[in-house]
Coordinates of N, CA and C in Angstrom, one line a residue:
X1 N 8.6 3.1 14.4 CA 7.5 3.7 15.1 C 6.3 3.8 14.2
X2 N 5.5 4.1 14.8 CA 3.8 4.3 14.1 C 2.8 4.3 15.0
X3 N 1.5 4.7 14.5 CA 0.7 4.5 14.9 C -0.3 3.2 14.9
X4 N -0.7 2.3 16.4 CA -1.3 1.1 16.0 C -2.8 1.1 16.5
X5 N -3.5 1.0 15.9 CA -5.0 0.7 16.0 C -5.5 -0.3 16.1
X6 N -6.4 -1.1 17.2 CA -6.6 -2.2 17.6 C -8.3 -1.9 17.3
X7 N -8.7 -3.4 17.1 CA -10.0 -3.7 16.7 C -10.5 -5.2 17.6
X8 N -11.5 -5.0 18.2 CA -12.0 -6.1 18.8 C -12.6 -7.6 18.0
X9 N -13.3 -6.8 16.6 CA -13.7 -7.6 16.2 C -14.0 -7.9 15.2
X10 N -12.8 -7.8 14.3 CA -12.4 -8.5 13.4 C -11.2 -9.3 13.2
X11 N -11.2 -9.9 12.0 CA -10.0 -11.4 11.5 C -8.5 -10.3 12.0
X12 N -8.0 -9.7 11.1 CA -6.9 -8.6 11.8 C -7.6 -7.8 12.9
X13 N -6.8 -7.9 14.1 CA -7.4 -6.9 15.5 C -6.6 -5.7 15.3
X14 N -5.6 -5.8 14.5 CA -4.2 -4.8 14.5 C -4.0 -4.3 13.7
X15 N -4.0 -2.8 13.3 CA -2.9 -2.7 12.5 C -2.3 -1.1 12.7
X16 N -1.4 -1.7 12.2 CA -0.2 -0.3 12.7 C 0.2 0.8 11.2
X17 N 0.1 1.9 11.4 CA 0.6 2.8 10.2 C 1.7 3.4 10.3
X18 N 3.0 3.9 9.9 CA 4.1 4.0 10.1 C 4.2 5.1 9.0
X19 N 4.3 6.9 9.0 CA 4.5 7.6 8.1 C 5.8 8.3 8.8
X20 N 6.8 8.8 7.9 CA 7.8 9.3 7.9 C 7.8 10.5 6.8
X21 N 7.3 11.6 7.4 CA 7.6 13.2 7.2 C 9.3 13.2 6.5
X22 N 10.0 12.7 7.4 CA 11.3 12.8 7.2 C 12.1 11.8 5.7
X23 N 12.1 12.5 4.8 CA 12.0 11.4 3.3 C 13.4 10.5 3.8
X24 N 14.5 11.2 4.9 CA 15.6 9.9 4.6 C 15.2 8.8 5.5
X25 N 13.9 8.7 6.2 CA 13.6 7.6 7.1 C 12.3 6.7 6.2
X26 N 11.8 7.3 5.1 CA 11.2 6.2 4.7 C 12.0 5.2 3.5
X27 N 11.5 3.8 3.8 CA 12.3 2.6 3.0 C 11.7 1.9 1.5
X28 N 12.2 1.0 1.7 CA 12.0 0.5 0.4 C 11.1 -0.8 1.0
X29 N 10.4 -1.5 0.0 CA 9.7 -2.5 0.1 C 9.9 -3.6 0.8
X30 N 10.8 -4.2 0.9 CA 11.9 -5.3 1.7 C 11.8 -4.9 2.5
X31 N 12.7 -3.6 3.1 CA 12.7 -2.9 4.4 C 11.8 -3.2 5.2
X32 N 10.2 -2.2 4.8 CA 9.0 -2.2 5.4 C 8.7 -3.4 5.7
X33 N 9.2 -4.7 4.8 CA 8.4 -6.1 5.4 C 8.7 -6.7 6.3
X34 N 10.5 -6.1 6.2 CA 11.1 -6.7 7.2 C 10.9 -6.6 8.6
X35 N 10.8 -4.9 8.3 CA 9.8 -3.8 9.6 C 8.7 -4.5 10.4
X36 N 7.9 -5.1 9.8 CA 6.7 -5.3 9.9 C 6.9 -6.8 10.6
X37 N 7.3 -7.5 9.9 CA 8.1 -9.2 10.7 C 8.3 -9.0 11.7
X38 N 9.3 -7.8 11.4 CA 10.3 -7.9 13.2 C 9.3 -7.2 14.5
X39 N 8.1 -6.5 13.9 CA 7.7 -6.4 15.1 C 6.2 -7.0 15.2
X40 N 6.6 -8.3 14.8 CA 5.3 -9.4 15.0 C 4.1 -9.3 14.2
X41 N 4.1 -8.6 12.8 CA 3.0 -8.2 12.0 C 3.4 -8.8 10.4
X42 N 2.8 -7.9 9.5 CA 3.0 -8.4 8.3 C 2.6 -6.7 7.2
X43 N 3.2 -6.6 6.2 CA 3.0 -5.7 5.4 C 1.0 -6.2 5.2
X44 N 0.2 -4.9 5.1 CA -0.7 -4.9 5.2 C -1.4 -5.7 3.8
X45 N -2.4 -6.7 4.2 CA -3.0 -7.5 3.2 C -4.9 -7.2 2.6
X46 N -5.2 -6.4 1.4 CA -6.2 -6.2 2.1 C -7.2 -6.6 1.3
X47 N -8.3 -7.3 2.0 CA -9.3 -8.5 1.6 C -10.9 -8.1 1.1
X48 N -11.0 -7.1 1.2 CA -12.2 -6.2 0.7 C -12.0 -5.3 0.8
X49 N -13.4 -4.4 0.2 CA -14.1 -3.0 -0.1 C -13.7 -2.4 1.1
X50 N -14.3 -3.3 2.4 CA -14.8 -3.1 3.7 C -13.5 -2.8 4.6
X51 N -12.7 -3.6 4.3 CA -11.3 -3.2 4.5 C -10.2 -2.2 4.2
X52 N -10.5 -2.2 3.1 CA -10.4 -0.7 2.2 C -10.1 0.3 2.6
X53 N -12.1 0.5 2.9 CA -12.1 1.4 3.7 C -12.3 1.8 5.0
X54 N -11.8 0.5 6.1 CA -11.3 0.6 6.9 C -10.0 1.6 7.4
X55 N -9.1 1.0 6.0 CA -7.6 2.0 6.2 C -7.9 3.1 5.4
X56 N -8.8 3.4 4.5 CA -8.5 5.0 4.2 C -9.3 5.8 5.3
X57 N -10.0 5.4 5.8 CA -10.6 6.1 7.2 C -9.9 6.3 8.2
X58 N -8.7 5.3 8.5 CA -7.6 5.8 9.5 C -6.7 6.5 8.9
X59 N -6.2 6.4 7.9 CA -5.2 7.5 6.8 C -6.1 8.9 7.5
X60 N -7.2 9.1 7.1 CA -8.3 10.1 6.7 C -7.7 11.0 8.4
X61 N -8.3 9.8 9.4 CA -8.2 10.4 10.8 C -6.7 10.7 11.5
X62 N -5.6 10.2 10.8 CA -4.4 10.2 11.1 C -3.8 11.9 10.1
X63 N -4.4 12.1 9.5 CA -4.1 13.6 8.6 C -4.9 14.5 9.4
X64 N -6.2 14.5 10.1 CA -6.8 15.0 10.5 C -5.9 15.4 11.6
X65 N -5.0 14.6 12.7 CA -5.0 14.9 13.8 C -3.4 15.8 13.8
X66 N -3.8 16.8 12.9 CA -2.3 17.7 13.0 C -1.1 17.1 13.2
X67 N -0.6 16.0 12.1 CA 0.5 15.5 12.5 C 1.4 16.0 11.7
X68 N 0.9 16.5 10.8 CA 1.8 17.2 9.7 C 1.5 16.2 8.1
X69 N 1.0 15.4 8.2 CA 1.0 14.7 6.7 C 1.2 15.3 5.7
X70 N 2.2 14.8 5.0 CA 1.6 15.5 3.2 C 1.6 14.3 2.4
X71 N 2.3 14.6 1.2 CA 2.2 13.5 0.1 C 3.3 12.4 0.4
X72 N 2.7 11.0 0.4 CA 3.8 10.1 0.7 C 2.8 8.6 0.5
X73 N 3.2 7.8 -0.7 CA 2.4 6.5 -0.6 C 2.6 5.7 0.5
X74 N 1.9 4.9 0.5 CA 2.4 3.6 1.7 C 2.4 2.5 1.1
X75 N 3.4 1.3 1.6 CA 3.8 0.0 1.3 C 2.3 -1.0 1.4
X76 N 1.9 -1.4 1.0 CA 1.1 -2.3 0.7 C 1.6 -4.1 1.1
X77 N 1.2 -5.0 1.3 CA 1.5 -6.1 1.3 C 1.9 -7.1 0.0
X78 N 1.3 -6.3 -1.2 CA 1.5 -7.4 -2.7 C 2.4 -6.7 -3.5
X79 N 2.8 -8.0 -4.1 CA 3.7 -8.2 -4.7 C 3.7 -8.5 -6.4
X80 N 4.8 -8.8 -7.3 CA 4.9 -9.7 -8.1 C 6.8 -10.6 -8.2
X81 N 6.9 -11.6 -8.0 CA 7.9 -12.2 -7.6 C 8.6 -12.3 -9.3
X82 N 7.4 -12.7 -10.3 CA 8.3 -13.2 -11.5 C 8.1 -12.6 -12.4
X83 N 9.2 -11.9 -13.3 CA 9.4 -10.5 -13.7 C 9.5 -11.4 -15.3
X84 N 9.2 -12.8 -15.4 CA 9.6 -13.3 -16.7 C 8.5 -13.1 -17.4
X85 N 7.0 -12.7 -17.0 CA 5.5 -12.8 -17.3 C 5.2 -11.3 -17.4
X86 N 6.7 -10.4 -16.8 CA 5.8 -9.2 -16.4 C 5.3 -8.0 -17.9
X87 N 5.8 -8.2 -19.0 CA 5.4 -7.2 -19.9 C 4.1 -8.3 -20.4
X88 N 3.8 -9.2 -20.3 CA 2.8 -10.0 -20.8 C 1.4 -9.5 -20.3
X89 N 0.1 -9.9 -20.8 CA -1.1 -10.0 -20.4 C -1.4 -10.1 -19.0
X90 N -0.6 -11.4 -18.1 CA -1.4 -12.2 -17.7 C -0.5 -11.1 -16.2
X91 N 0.6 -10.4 -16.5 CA 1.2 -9.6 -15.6 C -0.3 -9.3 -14.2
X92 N -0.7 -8.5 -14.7 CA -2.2 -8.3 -13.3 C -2.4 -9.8 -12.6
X93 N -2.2 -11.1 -13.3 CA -2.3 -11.9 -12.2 C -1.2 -12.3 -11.3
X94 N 0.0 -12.0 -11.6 CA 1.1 -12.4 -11.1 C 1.3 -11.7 -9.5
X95 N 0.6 -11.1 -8.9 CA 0.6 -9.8 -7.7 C 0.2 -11.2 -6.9
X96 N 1.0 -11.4 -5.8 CA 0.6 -12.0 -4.7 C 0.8 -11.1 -3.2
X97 N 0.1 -11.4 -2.3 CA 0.2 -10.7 -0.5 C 1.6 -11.5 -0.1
X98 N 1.8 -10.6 0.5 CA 3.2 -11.0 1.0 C 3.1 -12.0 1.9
X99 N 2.0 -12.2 2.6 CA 1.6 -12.9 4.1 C 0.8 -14.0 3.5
X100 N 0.7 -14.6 2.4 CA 0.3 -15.8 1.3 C -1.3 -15.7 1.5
X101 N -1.9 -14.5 2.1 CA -3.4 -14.6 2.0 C -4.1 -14.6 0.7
X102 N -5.2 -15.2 0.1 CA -5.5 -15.4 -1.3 C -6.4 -14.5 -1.7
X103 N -6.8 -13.3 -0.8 CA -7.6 -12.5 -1.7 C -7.4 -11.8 -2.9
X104 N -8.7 -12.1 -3.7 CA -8.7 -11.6 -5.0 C -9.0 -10.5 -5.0
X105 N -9.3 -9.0 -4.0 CA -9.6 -7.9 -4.0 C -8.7 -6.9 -4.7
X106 N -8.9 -6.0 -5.6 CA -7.5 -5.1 -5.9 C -8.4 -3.7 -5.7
X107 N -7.7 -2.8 -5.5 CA -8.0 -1.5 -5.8 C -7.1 -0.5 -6.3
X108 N -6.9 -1.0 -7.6 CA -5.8 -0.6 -8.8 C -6.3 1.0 -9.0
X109 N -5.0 2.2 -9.3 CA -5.7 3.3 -9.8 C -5.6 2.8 -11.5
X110 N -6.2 3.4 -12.7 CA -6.3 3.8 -13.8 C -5.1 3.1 -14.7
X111 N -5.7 2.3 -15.2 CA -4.1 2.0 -16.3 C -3.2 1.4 -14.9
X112 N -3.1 0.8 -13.8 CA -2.1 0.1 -13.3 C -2.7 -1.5 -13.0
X113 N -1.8 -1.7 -12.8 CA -0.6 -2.2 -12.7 C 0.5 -2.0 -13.9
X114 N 1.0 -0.9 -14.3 CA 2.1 -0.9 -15.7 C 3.3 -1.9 -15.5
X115 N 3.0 -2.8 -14.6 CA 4.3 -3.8 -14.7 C 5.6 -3.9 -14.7
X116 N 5.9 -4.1 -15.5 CA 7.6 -3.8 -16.1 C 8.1 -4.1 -15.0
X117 N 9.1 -3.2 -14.7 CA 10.1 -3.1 -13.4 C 9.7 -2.3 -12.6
X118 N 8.3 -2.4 -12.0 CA 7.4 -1.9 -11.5 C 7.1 -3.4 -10.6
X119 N 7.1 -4.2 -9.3 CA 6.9 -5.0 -8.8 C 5.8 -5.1 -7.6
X120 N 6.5 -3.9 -6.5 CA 6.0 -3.5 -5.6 C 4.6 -3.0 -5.3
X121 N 3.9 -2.9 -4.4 CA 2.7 -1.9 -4.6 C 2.6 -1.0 -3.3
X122 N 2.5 0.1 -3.7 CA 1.9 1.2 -2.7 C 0.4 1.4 -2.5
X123 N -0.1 2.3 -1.6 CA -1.3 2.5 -1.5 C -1.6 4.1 -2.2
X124 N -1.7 5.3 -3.1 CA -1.2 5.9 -2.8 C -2.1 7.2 -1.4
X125 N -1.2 7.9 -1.8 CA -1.4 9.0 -0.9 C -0.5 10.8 -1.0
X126 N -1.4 11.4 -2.1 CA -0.7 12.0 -2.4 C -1.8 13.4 -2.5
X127 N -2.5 13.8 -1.6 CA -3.4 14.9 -1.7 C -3.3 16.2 -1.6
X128 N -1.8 16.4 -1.9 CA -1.2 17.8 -2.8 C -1.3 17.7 -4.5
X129 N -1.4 16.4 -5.4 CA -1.4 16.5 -6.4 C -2.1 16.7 -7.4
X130 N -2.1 16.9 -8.4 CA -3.2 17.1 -9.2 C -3.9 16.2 -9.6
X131 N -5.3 16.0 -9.7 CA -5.7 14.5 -10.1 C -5.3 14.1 -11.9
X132 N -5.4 13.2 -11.7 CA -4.9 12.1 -13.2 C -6.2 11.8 -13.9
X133 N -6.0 11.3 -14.8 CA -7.5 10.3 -15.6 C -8.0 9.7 -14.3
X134 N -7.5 9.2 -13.5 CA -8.2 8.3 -12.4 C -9.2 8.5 -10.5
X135 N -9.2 10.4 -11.3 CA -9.0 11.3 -9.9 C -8.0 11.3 -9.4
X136 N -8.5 11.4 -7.9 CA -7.0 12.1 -6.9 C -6.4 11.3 -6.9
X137 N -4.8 11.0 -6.5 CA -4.2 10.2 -5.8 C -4.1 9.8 -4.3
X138 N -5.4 9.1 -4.0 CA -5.6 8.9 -2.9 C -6.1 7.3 -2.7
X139 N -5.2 6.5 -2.2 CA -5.8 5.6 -1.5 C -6.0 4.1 -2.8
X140 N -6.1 4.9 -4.0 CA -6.0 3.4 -5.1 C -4.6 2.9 -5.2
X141 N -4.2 1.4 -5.9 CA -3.3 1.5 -5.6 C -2.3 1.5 -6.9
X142 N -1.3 1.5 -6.8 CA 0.1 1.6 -7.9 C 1.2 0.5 -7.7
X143 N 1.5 -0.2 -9.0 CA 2.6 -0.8 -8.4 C 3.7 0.3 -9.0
X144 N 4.8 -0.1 -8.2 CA 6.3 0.9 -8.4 C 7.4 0.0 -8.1
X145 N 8.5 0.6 -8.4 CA 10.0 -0.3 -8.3 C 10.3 -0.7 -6.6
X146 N 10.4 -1.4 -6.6 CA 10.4 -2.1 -4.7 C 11.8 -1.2 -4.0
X147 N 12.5 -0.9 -4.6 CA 13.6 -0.1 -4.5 C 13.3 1.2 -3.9
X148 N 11.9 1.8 -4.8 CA 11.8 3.0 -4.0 C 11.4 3.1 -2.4
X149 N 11.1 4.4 -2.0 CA 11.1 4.8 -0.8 C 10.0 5.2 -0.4
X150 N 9.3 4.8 0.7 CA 8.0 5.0 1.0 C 7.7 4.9 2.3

């Protein structure tokens, strides 16, 4: 389930947000993509600024409308496939979109991508916590273990 928002006129017309209050219903990275396949979409890819902030404006308006939101990242579309590069330099380029789109846009928080066994990426969303060197946790992004739950 989720919420889907349609757009007349732009490249994506769709896109759907899927938050789970309930921690044992949110998945792991695989999961969500699979999620997203099966009902005719794609883990979200995102290609600008303008895009950006596109989705933190519906985040913004989807908290707003008393749903209960709290802290909880969301699944992003990129990735890193090969973990042989990953403590190395070149790790920040290894992140590809799941949906093979080629944008070069990132909106990394502070010190991330930390790599490692860190693959996956969230968006985050976490506006109970205390801000970091990077401000809030809101909306930049993180990569994390694809394992976890989001």
């Amino acid at each position: 389930s989720g919420q889907k928002v349609c757009y007349g006129d732009l490249k994506r017309s769709c896109y759907k947000l899927a938050y789970f209050q309930d921690l044992s219903r949110r998945v792991g990275f695989q999961e969500a993509r699979q999620a997203c396949e099966i009902d005719g979409g794609a883990l979200l890819s995102l290609e600008s600024e303008a895009e950006q902030q596109l989705i933190e404006n519906m985040l913004q308006n989807l908290t707003k409308s008393g749903s209960g939101i709290s802290d909880g990242d969301f699944w992003i579309g990129l990735w890193r496939s090969d973990d042989g590069l990953a403590t190395s330099s070149a790790c920040p380029d290894l992140y590809r979109w799941a949906d093979a789109s080629i944008s070069p846009f990132r909106n990394w928080y502070t010190d991330e991508p930390s790599c490692g066994s860190e693959a996956c990426v969230v968006m985050y969303h976490q506006p109970t916590a205390n801000p970091g060197l990077g401000g809030p946790y809101l909306y930049q992004w993180n990569d994390d273990r694809c394992n976890m739950k989001h």
